[in-house]
PDB file of C-alpha atoms in Angstrom:
ATOM      1  CA  UNK D   1     -21.172 -69.674   0.872  1.00 47.00           C
ATOM      2  CA  UNK D   2     -18.678 -69.527  -2.037  1.00 47.00           C
ATOM      3  CA  UNK D   3     -21.324 -67.360  -3.984  1.00 45.00           C
ATOM      4  CA  UNK D   4     -21.627 -64.894  -1.074  1.00 47.00           C
ATOM      5  CA  UNK D   5     -17.997 -64.770  -0.544  1.00 41.00           C
ATOM      6  CA  UNK D   6     -17.209 -63.912  -4.186  1.00 41.00           C
ATOM      7  CA  UNK D   7     -19.970 -61.318  -3.945  1.00 43.00           C
ATOM      8  CA  UNK D   8     -18.398 -59.556  -0.875  1.00 37.00           C
ATOM      9  CA  UNK D   9     -15.039 -59.627  -2.710  1.00 35.00           C
ATOM     10  CA  UNK D  10     -16.511 -58.125  -5.753  1.00 38.00           C
ATOM     11  CA  UNK D  11     -18.248 -55.483  -3.795  1.00 38.00           C
ATOM     12  CA  UNK D  12     -14.961 -54.567  -2.000  1.00 34.00           C
ATOM     13  CA  UNK D  13     -13.022 -54.560  -5.195  1.00 33.00           C
ATOM     14  CA  UNK D  14     -15.430 -52.205  -6.593  1.00 40.00           C
ATOM     15  CA  UNK D  15     -15.386 -49.749  -3.632  1.00 35.00           C
ATOM     16  CA  UNK D  16     -11.618 -49.534  -3.685  1.00 35.00           C
ATOM     17  CA  UNK D  17     -11.748 -48.738  -7.420  1.00 42.00           C
ATOM     18  CA  UNK D  18     -14.473 -46.241  -6.786  1.00 42.00           C
ATOM     19  CA  UNK D  19     -12.236 -44.493  -4.121  1.00 40.00           C
ATOM     20  CA  UNK D  20      -9.260 -44.433  -6.237  1.00 44.00           C
ATOM     21  CA  UNK D  21     -11.016 -43.292  -9.308  1.00 45.00           C
ATOM     22  CA  UNK D  22     -12.604 -40.375  -7.064  1.00 47.00           C
ATOM     23  CA  UNK D  23      -9.080 -39.317  -6.171  1.00 45.00           C
ATOM     24  CA  UNK D  24      -9.713 -39.970  -2.328  1.00 58.00           C
ATOM     25  CA  UNK D  25      -6.479 -41.411  -1.800  1.00 82.00           C
ATOM     26  CA  UNK D  26      -5.278 -37.850  -1.595  1.00 89.00           C
ATOM     27  CA  UNK D  27      -7.013 -34.636  -0.668  1.00 93.00           C
ATOM     28  CA  UNK D  28      -6.288 -30.962  -1.372  1.00 96.00           C
ATOM     29  CA  UNK D  29      -7.204 -28.316   0.982  1.00 96.00           C
ATOM     30  CA  UNK D  30      -6.869 -24.713   0.095  1.00 97.00           C
ATOM     31  CA  UNK D  31      -7.550 -21.463   1.987  1.00 97.00           C
ATOM     32  CA  UNK D  32     -10.784 -20.153   0.800  1.00 97.00           C
ATOM     33  CA  UNK D  33      -9.402 -16.614   0.153  1.00 97.00           C
ATOM     34  CA  UNK D  34      -6.213 -15.017   0.262  1.00 97.00           C
ATOM     35  CA  UNK D  35      -5.526 -11.124   0.511  1.00 96.00           C
ATOM     36  CA  UNK D  36      -3.103  -9.333  -1.976  1.00 96.00           C
ATOM     37  CA  UNK D  37      -2.048  -5.546  -1.962  1.00 96.00           C
ATOM     38  CA  UNK D  38      -1.286  -3.800  -5.244  1.00 97.00           C
ATOM     39  CA  UNK D  39       2.380  -3.864  -6.096  1.00 97.00           C
ATOM     40  CA  UNK D  40       3.294  -6.313  -3.260  1.00 97.00           C
ATOM     41  CA  UNK D  41       3.706 -10.026  -3.072  1.00 98.00           C
ATOM     42  CA  UNK D  42       0.592 -12.049  -2.781  1.00 98.00           C
ATOM     43  CA  UNK D  43       0.675 -15.795  -1.245  1.00 97.00           C
ATOM     44  CA  UNK D  44      -1.908 -18.424  -1.979  1.00 98.00           C
ATOM     45  CA  UNK D  45      -1.849 -21.538   0.080  1.00 96.00           C
ATOM     46  CA  UNK D  46      -3.035 -25.172  -0.392  1.00 97.00           C
ATOM     47  CA  UNK D  47      -2.296 -28.417   1.364  1.00 95.00           C
ATOM     48  CA  UNK D  48      -2.197 -31.926   0.158  1.00 94.00           C
ATOM     49  CA  UNK D  49      -3.079 -34.767   2.560  1.00 91.00           C
ATOM     50  CA  UNK D  50      -2.405 -38.361   1.462  1.00 85.00           C
ATOM     51  CA  UNK D  51      -3.369 -41.626   3.210  1.00 78.00           C
ATOM     52  CA  UNK D  52      -0.049 -42.712   2.156  1.00 76.00           C
ATOM     53  CA  UNK D  53       3.202 -41.539   3.683  1.00 73.00           C
ATOM     54  CA  UNK D  54       6.062 -40.246   1.337  1.00 71.00           C
ATOM     55  CA  UNK D  55       3.816 -40.424  -1.772  1.00 78.00           C
ATOM     56  CA  UNK D  56       5.467 -39.495  -5.165  1.00 86.00           C
ATOM     57  CA  UNK D  57       4.550 -36.524  -6.931  1.00 91.00           C
ATOM     58  CA  UNK D  58       4.096 -36.951 -10.730  1.00 93.00           C
ATOM     59  CA  UNK D  59       2.864 -33.441 -11.655  1.00 96.00           C
ATOM     60  CA  UNK D  60       1.500 -30.258 -10.201  1.00 96.00           C
ATOM     61  CA  UNK D  61      -0.107 -27.247 -11.703  1.00 96.00           C
ATOM     62  CA  UNK D  62      -1.137 -23.809 -10.503  1.00 97.00           C
ATOM     63  CA  UNK D  63      -3.328 -21.353 -12.750  1.00 96.00           C
ATOM     64  CA  UNK D  64      -6.000 -18.781 -12.676  1.00 96.00           C
ATOM     65  CA  UNK D  65      -9.325 -20.213 -13.836  1.00 97.00           C
ATOM     66  CA  UNK D  66     -12.426 -18.731 -15.506  1.00 95.00           C
ATOM     67  CA  UNK D  67     -15.453 -20.896 -16.543  1.00 93.00           C
ATOM     68  CA  UNK D  68     -13.439 -23.887 -15.179  1.00 91.00           C
ATOM     69  CA  UNK D  69     -10.336 -23.224 -17.522  1.00 92.00           C
ATOM     70  CA  UNK D  70      -6.950 -21.969 -16.977  1.00 93.00           C
ATOM     71  CA  UNK D  71      -6.553 -18.490 -18.450  1.00 91.00           C
ATOM     72  CA  UNK D  72      -3.807 -16.110 -19.494  1.00 85.00           C
ATOM     73  CA  UNK D  73      -0.174 -16.796 -18.825  1.00 86.00           C
ATOM     74  CA  UNK D  74      -0.776 -17.731 -15.241  1.00 85.00           C
ATOM     75  CA  UNK D  75       0.338 -21.383 -15.535  1.00 91.00           C
ATOM     76  CA  UNK D  76       2.960 -22.715 -13.120  1.00 95.00           C
ATOM     77  CA  UNK D  77       3.869 -26.404 -13.627  1.00 96.00           C
ATOM     78  CA  UNK D  78       6.047 -28.833 -11.649  1.00 95.00           C
ATOM     79  CA  UNK D  79       7.355 -31.694 -13.616  1.00 94.00           C
ATOM     80  CA  UNK D  80      10.507 -33.891 -13.417  1.00 91.00           C
ATOM     81  CA  UNK D  81      11.491 -32.090 -10.220  1.00 89.00           C
ATOM     82  CA  UNK D  82      11.362 -28.543 -11.202  1.00 93.00           C
ATOM     83  CA  UNK D  83       8.883 -25.637 -11.711  1.00 94.00           C
ATOM     84  CA  UNK D  84       8.413 -23.809 -15.152  1.00 95.00           C
ATOM     85  CA  UNK D  85       6.280 -20.661 -15.242  1.00 95.00           C
ATOM     86  CA  UNK D  86       4.778 -18.657 -18.303  1.00 93.00           C
ATOM     87  CA  UNK D  87       5.000 -15.382 -16.316  1.00 94.00           C
ATOM     88  CA  UNK D  88       8.024 -14.671 -14.258  1.00 94.00           C
ATOM     89  CA  UNK D  89       5.852 -12.837 -11.700  1.00 96.00           C
ATOM     90  CA  UNK D  90       4.492 -16.372 -10.752  1.00 96.00           C
ATOM     91  CA  UNK D  91       6.578 -18.754  -8.694  1.00 96.00           C
ATOM     92  CA  UNK D  92       6.266 -21.558  -6.006  1.00 95.00           C
ATOM     93  CA  UNK D  93       7.158 -21.166  -2.418  1.00 92.00           C
ATOM     94  CA  UNK D  94       9.286 -23.965  -0.795  1.00 88.00           C
ATOM     95  CA  UNK D  95       7.543 -27.366  -0.619  1.00 89.00           C
ATOM     96  CA  UNK D  96       6.980 -28.171   3.099  1.00 88.00           C
ATOM     97  CA  UNK D  97       6.518 -31.887   3.912  1.00 84.00           C
ATOM     98  CA  UNK D  98       5.089 -33.001   7.228  1.00 81.00           C
ATOM     99  CA  UNK D  99       4.512 -36.886   7.265  1.00 74.00           C
ATOM    100  CA  UNK D 100       1.474 -37.444   5.098  1.00 79.00           C
ATOM    101  CA  UNK D 101       0.989 -33.678   4.394  1.00 88.00           C
ATOM    102  CA  UNK D 102       2.481 -31.418   1.614  1.00 91.00           C
ATOM    103  CA  UNK D 103       2.175 -27.580   2.043  1.00 94.00           C
ATOM    104  CA  UNK D 104       2.278 -25.717  -1.396  1.00 96.00           C
ATOM    105  CA  UNK D 105       2.227 -21.954  -2.134  1.00 97.00           C
ATOM    106  CA  UNK D 106       1.849 -19.816  -5.227  1.00 97.00           C
ATOM    107  CA  UNK D 107       3.803 -16.593  -5.067  1.00 97.00           C
ATOM    108  CA  UNK D 108       2.541 -13.665  -7.229  1.00 97.00           C
ATOM    109  CA  UNK D 109       5.121 -10.776  -7.376  1.00 97.00           C
ATOM    110  CA  UNK D 110       4.080  -7.226  -7.957  1.00 97.00           C
ATOM    111  CA  UNK D 111       0.471  -8.108  -7.580  1.00 98.00           C
ATOM    112  CA  UNK D 112      -1.806  -6.332 -10.081  1.00 97.00           C
ATOM    113  CA  UNK D 113      -5.593  -5.460  -9.966  1.00 97.00           C
ATOM    114  CA  UNK D 114      -5.919  -8.074 -12.957  1.00 96.00           C
ATOM    115  CA  UNK D 115      -4.590 -10.874 -10.630  1.00 97.00           C
ATOM    116  CA  UNK D 116      -7.703 -10.944  -8.659  1.00 97.00           C
ATOM    117  CA  UNK D 117      -9.931 -14.068  -9.183  1.00 97.00           C
ATOM    118  CA  UNK D 118     -10.077 -17.688  -8.647  1.00 97.00           C
ATOM    119  CA  UNK D 119      -7.013 -19.987  -8.780  1.00 98.00           C
ATOM    120  CA  UNK D 120      -6.740 -23.764  -9.009  1.00 97.00           C
ATOM    121  CA  UNK D 121      -4.086 -26.192  -7.733  1.00 97.00           C
ATOM    122  CA  UNK D 122      -3.843 -29.745  -9.293  1.00 96.00           C
ATOM    123  CA  UNK D 123      -1.695 -32.550  -8.347  1.00 95.00           C
ATOM    124  CA  UNK D 124      -1.135 -35.870  -9.674  1.00 93.00           C
ATOM    125  CA  UNK D 125       0.691 -38.550  -7.461  1.00 89.00           C
ATOM    126  CA  UNK D 126       1.175 -42.376  -7.406  1.00 87.00           C
ATOM    127  CA  UNK D 127      -1.863 -42.732  -5.155  1.00 83.00           C
ATOM    128  CA  UNK D 128      -4.151 -40.440  -7.184  1.00 87.00           C
ATOM    129  CA  UNK D 129      -5.159 -36.889  -8.596  1.00 92.00           C
ATOM    130  CA  UNK D 130      -6.911 -34.235  -6.881  1.00 95.00           C
ATOM    131  CA  UNK D 131      -7.481 -30.516  -7.125  1.00 95.00           C
ATOM    132  CA  UNK D 132      -8.497 -27.293  -4.966  1.00 97.00           C
ATOM    133  CA  UNK D 133      -9.669 -23.823  -5.540  1.00 97.00           C
ATOM    134  CA  UNK D 134      -8.789 -20.686  -3.690  1.00 98.00           C
ATOM    135  CA  UNK D 135      -9.456 -16.911  -4.403  1.00 98.00           C
ATOM    136  CA  UNK D 136      -7.124 -13.927  -4.462  1.00 98.00           C
ATOM    137  CA  UNK D 137      -8.691 -10.656  -3.390  1.00 96.00           C
ATOM    138  CA  UNK D 138      -6.563  -7.580  -4.438  1.00 97.00           C
ATOM    139  CA  UNK D 139      -6.758  -4.177  -2.648  1.00 95.00           C
ATOM    140  CA  UNK D 140      -4.974  -0.946  -3.228  1.00 95.00           C
ATOM    141  CA  UNK D 141      -4.791   1.839  -0.616  1.00 94.00           C
ATOM    142  CA  UNK D 142      -5.830   5.404  -1.725  1.00 95.00           C
ATOM    143  CA  UNK D 143      -3.574   8.334  -1.481  1.00 95.00           C
ATOM    144  CA  UNK D 144      -4.096  10.841   1.287  1.00 95.00           C
ATOM    145  CA  UNK D 145      -7.019  13.160   0.130  1.00 96.00           C
ATOM    146  CA  UNK D 146      -6.133  16.672  -1.097  1.00 97.00           C
ATOM    147  CA  UNK D 147      -8.798  19.517  -0.667  1.00 97.00           C
ATOM    148  CA  UNK D 148      -9.014  22.761  -2.654  1.00 96.00           C
ATOM    149  CA  UNK D 149     -11.669  25.404  -2.775  1.00 95.00           C
ATOM    150  CA  UNK D 150     -12.977  27.930  -5.366  1.00 95.00           C
ATOM    151  CA  UNK D 151     -12.352  30.774  -4.340  1.00 94.00           C
ATOM    152  CA  UNK D 152      -9.275  30.011  -2.473  1.00 92.00           C
ATOM    153  CA  UNK D 153      -8.720  33.653  -0.884  1.00 91.00           C
ATOM    154  CA  UNK D 154     -10.631  36.712   0.114  1.00 89.00           C
ATOM    155  CA  UNK D 155     -13.753  34.577   1.138  1.00 93.00           C
ATOM    156  CA  UNK D 156     -16.395  36.564   2.579  1.00 93.00           C
ATOM    157  CA  UNK D 157     -19.313  35.420   4.988  1.00 93.00           C
ATOM    158  CA  UNK D 158     -22.413  34.085   3.055  1.00 94.00           C
ATOM    159  CA  UNK D 159     -20.394  33.651  -0.272  1.00 95.00           C
ATOM    160  CA  UNK D 160     -20.800  30.399  -2.077  1.00 96.00           C
ATOM    161  CA  UNK D 161     -17.702  28.205  -1.881  1.00 97.00           C
ATOM    162  CA  UNK D 162     -16.964  25.025  -3.945  1.00 97.00           C
ATOM    163  CA  UNK D 163     -14.853  22.331  -2.144  1.00 97.00           C
ATOM    164  CA  UNK D 164     -13.012  19.617  -4.075  1.00 98.00           C
ATOM    165  CA  UNK D 165     -11.551  16.524  -2.607  1.00 98.00           C
ATOM    166  CA  UNK D 166      -9.287  14.154  -4.675  1.00 98.00           C
ATOM    167  CA  UNK D 167      -7.815  10.932  -3.854  1.00 97.00           C
ATOM    168  CA  UNK D 168      -5.890   8.525  -6.406  1.00 96.00           C
ATOM    169  CA  UNK D 169      -4.654   5.003  -6.994  1.00 96.00           C
ATOM    170  CA  UNK D 170      -7.221   2.762  -4.927  1.00 95.00           C
ATOM    171  CA  UNK D 171      -9.004  -0.292  -5.477  1.00 96.00           C
ATOM    172  CA  UNK D 172     -11.787  -1.391  -5.272  1.00 94.00           C
ATOM    173  CA  UNK D 173     -13.787   1.858  -5.734  1.00 95.00           C
ATOM    174  CA  UNK D 174     -14.289   3.742  -2.752  1.00 95.00           C
ATOM    175  CA  UNK D 175     -16.434   6.664  -1.256  1.00 96.00           C
ATOM    176  CA  UNK D 176     -15.742  10.193  -0.169  1.00 97.00           C
ATOM    177  CA  UNK D 177     -17.671  11.630   2.713  1.00 97.00           C
ATOM    178  CA  UNK D 178     -17.876  15.230   3.723  1.00 97.00           C
ATOM    179  CA  UNK D 179     -18.098  16.548   7.421  1.00 97.00           C
ATOM    180  CA  UNK D 180     -18.121  19.982   9.053  1.00 96.00           C
ATOM    181  CA  UNK D 181     -16.209  21.044  12.268  1.00 95.00           C
ATOM    182  CA  UNK D 182     -19.200  19.780  14.138  1.00 96.00           C
ATOM    183  CA  UNK D 183     -19.015  16.296  12.333  1.00 95.00           C
ATOM    184  CA  UNK D 184     -22.241  16.996  10.555  1.00 96.00           C
ATOM    185  CA  UNK D 185     -22.329  14.825   7.442  1.00 97.00           C
ATOM    186  CA  UNK D 186     -22.854  16.731   4.243  1.00 97.00           C
ATOM    187  CA  UNK D 187     -22.168  13.772   1.825  1.00 96.00           C
ATOM    188  CA  UNK D 188     -25.559  13.815   0.385  1.00 96.00           C
ATOM    189  CA  UNK D 189     -24.881  17.313  -0.940  1.00 96.00           C
ATOM    190  CA  UNK D 190     -21.736  16.217  -2.896  1.00 97.00           C
ATOM    191  CA  UNK D 191     -21.122  14.791  -6.259  1.00 98.00           C
ATOM    192  CA  UNK D 192     -18.600  11.865  -6.471  1.00 98.00           C
ATOM    193  CA  UNK D 193     -16.772  10.988  -9.723  1.00 98.00           C
ATOM    194  CA  UNK D 194     -14.970   7.437  -9.892  1.00 97.00           C
ATOM    195  CA  UNK D 195     -12.460   7.515 -12.687  1.00 97.00           C
ATOM    196  CA  UNK D 196     -10.740   4.134 -13.864  1.00 97.00           C
ATOM    197  CA  UNK D 197      -7.176   4.132 -14.645  1.00 97.00           C
ATOM    198  CA  UNK D 198      -5.180   1.914 -17.174  1.00 96.00           C
ATOM    199  CA  UNK D 199      -4.033  -0.413 -14.441  1.00 97.00           C
ATOM    200  CA  UNK D 200      -7.322  -1.125 -13.012  1.00 97.00           C
ATOM    201  CA  UNK D 201      -7.253   1.099  -9.919  1.00 97.00           C
ATOM    202  CA  UNK D 202      -9.479   4.375  -9.462  1.00 97.00           C
ATOM    203  CA  UNK D 203      -9.144   7.930  -8.813  1.00 98.00           C
ATOM    204  CA  UNK D 204     -11.795   9.685  -6.800  1.00 98.00           C
ATOM    205  CA  UNK D 205     -13.084  13.227  -7.053  1.00 98.00           C
ATOM    206  CA  UNK D 206     -15.903  14.737  -4.805  1.00 98.00           C
ATOM    207  CA  UNK D 207     -17.443  18.208  -5.258  1.00 98.00           C
ATOM    208  CA  UNK D 208     -19.208  20.002  -2.460  1.00 96.00           C
ATOM    209  CA  UNK D 209     -20.762  23.527  -2.483  1.00 96.00           C
ATOM    210  CA  UNK D 210     -21.324  25.152   0.948  1.00 96.00           C
ATOM    211  CA  UNK D 211     -21.912  28.646   2.068  1.00 95.00           C
ATOM    212  CA  UNK D 212     -18.993  30.232   3.611  1.00 95.00           C
ATOM    213  CA  UNK D 213     -19.354  31.147   7.480  1.00 93.00           C
ATOM    214  CA  UNK D 214     -16.654  32.301   9.902  1.00 91.00           C
ATOM    215  CA  UNK D 215     -18.380  30.325  12.620  1.00 92.00           C
ATOM    216  CA  UNK D 216     -18.110  27.279  10.459  1.00 92.00           C
ATOM    217  CA  UNK D 217     -14.893  27.392   8.438  1.00 94.00           C
ATOM    218  CA  UNK D 218     -13.357  23.816   8.790  1.00 96.00           C
ATOM    219  CA  UNK D 219     -14.386  21.102   6.459  1.00 97.00           C
ATOM    220  CA  UNK D 220     -13.155  17.398   6.323  1.00 97.00           C
ATOM    221  CA  UNK D 221     -13.210  14.778   3.456  1.00 97.00           C
ATOM    222  CA  UNK D 222     -12.945  11.207   4.496  1.00 96.00           C
ATOM    223  CA  UNK D 223     -12.071   8.510   1.848  1.00 96.00           C
ATOM    224  CA  UNK D 224     -13.501   5.113   2.580  1.00 93.00           C
ATOM    225  CA  UNK D 225     -12.885   1.741   0.942  1.00 84.00           C
ATOM    226  CA  UNK D 226     -14.740  -1.631   1.045  1.00 76.00           C
ATOM    227  CA  UNK D 227     -12.865  -2.536   4.174  1.00 72.00           C
ATOM    228  CA  UNK D 228     -14.014   0.752   5.991  1.00 67.00           C
ATOM    229  CA  UNK D 229     -10.242   1.915   5.996  1.00 77.00           C
ATOM    230  CA  UNK D 230     -10.210   5.568   6.060  1.00 87.00           C
ATOM    231  CA  UNK D 231      -7.884   8.504   4.850  1.00 90.00           C
ATOM    232  CA  UNK D 232      -8.998  11.965   5.831  1.00 93.00           C
ATOM    233  CA  UNK D 233      -8.004  15.535   5.085  1.00 95.00           C
ATOM    234  CA  UNK D 234      -9.127  18.769   6.751  1.00 95.00           C
ATOM    235  CA  UNK D 235      -9.543  22.315   5.143  1.00 96.00           C
ATOM    236  CA  UNK D 236      -9.679  25.889   6.621  1.00 95.00           C
ATOM    237  CA  UNK D 237     -11.608  28.310   4.618  1.00 95.00           C
ATOM    238  CA  UNK D 238      -9.651  31.528   4.355  1.00 91.00           C
ATOM    239  CA  UNK D 239     -12.451  33.934   5.370  1.00 90.00           C
ATOM    240  CA  UNK D 240     -11.484  37.597   5.391  1.00 81.00           C
ATOM    241  CA  UNK D 241      -9.792  39.993   2.898  1.00 75.00           C
ATOM    242  CA  UNK D 242      -6.325  39.308   2.076  1.00 58.00           C
ATOM    243  CA  UNK D 243      -5.899  36.568   4.711  1.00 53.00           C
ATOM    244  CA  UNK D 244      -3.300  34.501   2.825  1.00 47.00           C
ATOM    245  CA  UNK D 245      -1.396  37.591   1.554  1.00 29.00           C
ATOM    246  CA  UNK D 246      -1.126  38.770   5.232  1.00 29.00           C
ATOM    247  CA  UNK D 247       0.469  35.493   6.217  1.00 25.00           C
ATOM    248  CA  UNK D 248       2.990  35.724   3.410  1.00 31.00           C
ATOM    249  CA  UNK D 249       3.816  39.416   4.699  1.00 28.00           C
ATOM    250  CA  UNK D 250       4.444  38.196   8.197  1.00 29.00           C
ATOM    251  CA  UNK D 251       6.874  35.704   6.750  1.00 33.00           C
ATOM    252  CA  UNK D 252       8.619  38.374   4.606  1.00 32.00           C
ATOM    253  CA  UNK D 253       8.862  40.784   7.630  1.00 30.00           C
ATOM    254  CA  UNK D 254      10.232  38.047   9.785  1.00 33.00           C
ATOM    255  CA  UNK D 255      12.880  37.297   6.940  1.00 37.00           C
ATOM    256  CA  UNK D 256      13.957  41.055   6.793  1.00 36.00           C
ATOM    257  CA  UNK D 257      14.588  41.097  10.481  1.00 38.00           C
ATOM    258  CA  UNK D 258      16.568  37.872  10.329  1.00 40.00           C
ATOM    259  CA  UNK D 259      18.753  39.343   7.496  1.00 41.00           C
ATOM    260  CA  UNK D 260      19.143  42.628   9.554  1.00 42.00           C
ATOM    261  CA  UNK D 261      20.060  40.858  12.579  1.00 52.00           C
ATOM    262  CA  UNK D 262      22.724  38.994  10.773  1.00 48.00           C
ATOM    263  CA  UNK D 263      24.203  42.041   9.318  1.00 54.00           C
ATOM    264  CA  UNK D 264      24.277  43.776  12.583  1.00 55.00           C
ATOM    265  CA  UNK D 265      26.113  40.842  14.098  1.00 56.00           C
ATOM    266  CA  UNK D 266      28.497  40.755  11.262  1.00 60.00           C
ATOM    267  CA  UNK D 267      29.379  44.523  11.629  1.00 64.00           C
ATOM    268  CA  UNK D 268      29.746  44.090  15.519  1.00 60.00           C
ATOM    269  CA  UNK D 269      32.342  41.253  15.078  1.00 65.00           C
ATOM    270  CA  UNK D 270      34.240  43.351  12.412  1.00 61.00           C
ATOM    271  CA  UNK D 271      34.260  46.263  14.831  1.00 60.00           C
ATOM    272  CA  UNK D 272      35.540  44.309  17.667  1.00 64.00           C
ATOM    273  CA  UNK D 273      38.276  42.573  15.409  1.00 58.00           C
ATOM    274  CA  UNK D 274      39.360  45.980  14.266  1.00 63.00           C
ATOM    275  CA  UNK D 275      39.741  47.343  17.665  1.00 62.00           C
ATOM    276  CA  UNK D 276      41.660  44.378  18.703  1.00 61.00           C
ATOM    277  CA  UNK D 277      43.980  44.751  15.605  1.00 56.00           C
ATOM    278  CA  UNK D 278      44.519  48.493  16.461  1.00 56.00           C
ATOM    279  CA  UNK D 279      45.451  47.708  20.020  1.00 51.00           C
ATOM    280  CA  UNK D 280      47.743  44.975  18.874  1.00 51.00           C
ATOM    281  CA  UNK D 281      49.471  47.513  16.672  1.00 44.00           C
ATOM    282  CA  UNK D 282      49.753  50.364  19.265  1.00 47.00           C
ATOM    283  CA  UNK D 283      51.177  47.887  21.727  1.00 45.00           C
ATOM    284  CA  UNK D 284      53.838  46.844  19.140  1.00 46.00           C
ATOM    285  CA  UNK D 285      54.778  50.415  18.453  1.00 41.00           C
ATOM    286  CA  UNK D 286      55.177  50.940  22.133  1.00 45.00           C
ATOM    287  CA  UNK D 287      57.333  47.730  22.631  1.00 46.00           C
ATOM    288  CA  UNK D 288      59.474  49.027  19.722  1.00 46.00           C
ATOM    289  CA  UNK D 289      60.075  52.485  21.360  1.00 45.00           C
ATOM    290  CA  UNK D 290      60.837  50.868  24.626  1.00 41.00           C
ATOM    291  CA  UNK D 291      63.377  48.682  22.902  1.00 42.00           C
ATOM    292  CA  UNK D 292      65.080  51.690  21.397  1.00 44.00           C
ATOM    293  CA  UNK D 293      65.032  53.371  24.749  1.00 38.00           C
ATOM    294  CA  UNK D 294      66.718  50.616  26.441  1.00 35.00           C
ATOM    295  CA  UNK D 295      69.356  50.285  23.689  1.00 44.00           C
ATOM    296  CA  UNK D 296      70.176  54.064  23.985  1.00 45.00           C
ATOM    297  CA  UNK D 297      70.516  53.754  27.679  1.00 41.00           C
TER     298      UNK D 297
END
C-alpha cells in the first residue's frame, strides 16, 4: 500500500511538472489574421488566459518573425512596468484585464507593405511562459483609373484606336478588365503591365486596341484587386472631325455672349445714372430761378 501510494504521488508530481514546463498554466490566443491598410494604423490582437487570477507579468515581447526568429527593428518589449520599441511606429495598446484574462495588442502606425507577415507575442509570468502567432495582411487601394486614347481627336469610323488605362499605388497586384458599352468583355485582347514601386505598391497599365465605330464609342476599364474591390472609369471616343474643337468653340461663343451682355448692362446703368443726374441738375436750376423770382417779388 505504501509503495502504491508513493507511486501515485510520484505520478502526480510528474504530471504537474510536465504541465508547468509546457506552459499550460497560461495560454495565449491570437487572432489568426489582422487586416491593415497602407499608411493607416493596423492593430494585432492577442489574449492571455491563466488558471490563476491576478498573475504577475515578468516580461512581454512582440516581434515580426521569419524562419521562427524575430527580424528587423520590429521588437516591442515590456519589462519593469514599461514598453520599449526599436521602431517608433510600433507601440502597445492599453492592457485590458478581465479576471483571469489579459488582452494585449500591437499597434503599427503608418502601415507599410513591408509590414505584412507573421508576428509573435511572447509572455513570461509567475505561472509560466507562452507564445502565440498572428498574421498581418496589408492592402492598398488603387487610384481611380484614367483612360486615354491614340488618336484622341478626329477619330473616324473603322479607324484603329489604342486605349490605355492607368491606375496607381495599389497592393497586392491587381487586374484591369475592359468592357464596351454592351458590357462585352475585351480583357483577353488587352496587354497588362504591372510596375512595382519603391514602397512595395504597384502601378497598373493596360493597353487595348479596337476599331472605332460611332455605334460602339463607349469603353470602360475596371481595376480589380484580390478582394474583388473595383475602381472603374469610362471613355467616349471622339468620333467625327473636329469634335473637341467644336466643343471648345461653343464655350468660346458662350463666353463672348456673357462679356457682351455684361458690357450692355453696364452701359444701360451708366445711361440711367446720367439721366437721373441731368434731371436733378435741371430741377436745381428751376428751384434757383424760382427762388430769385420770389425774392424779386
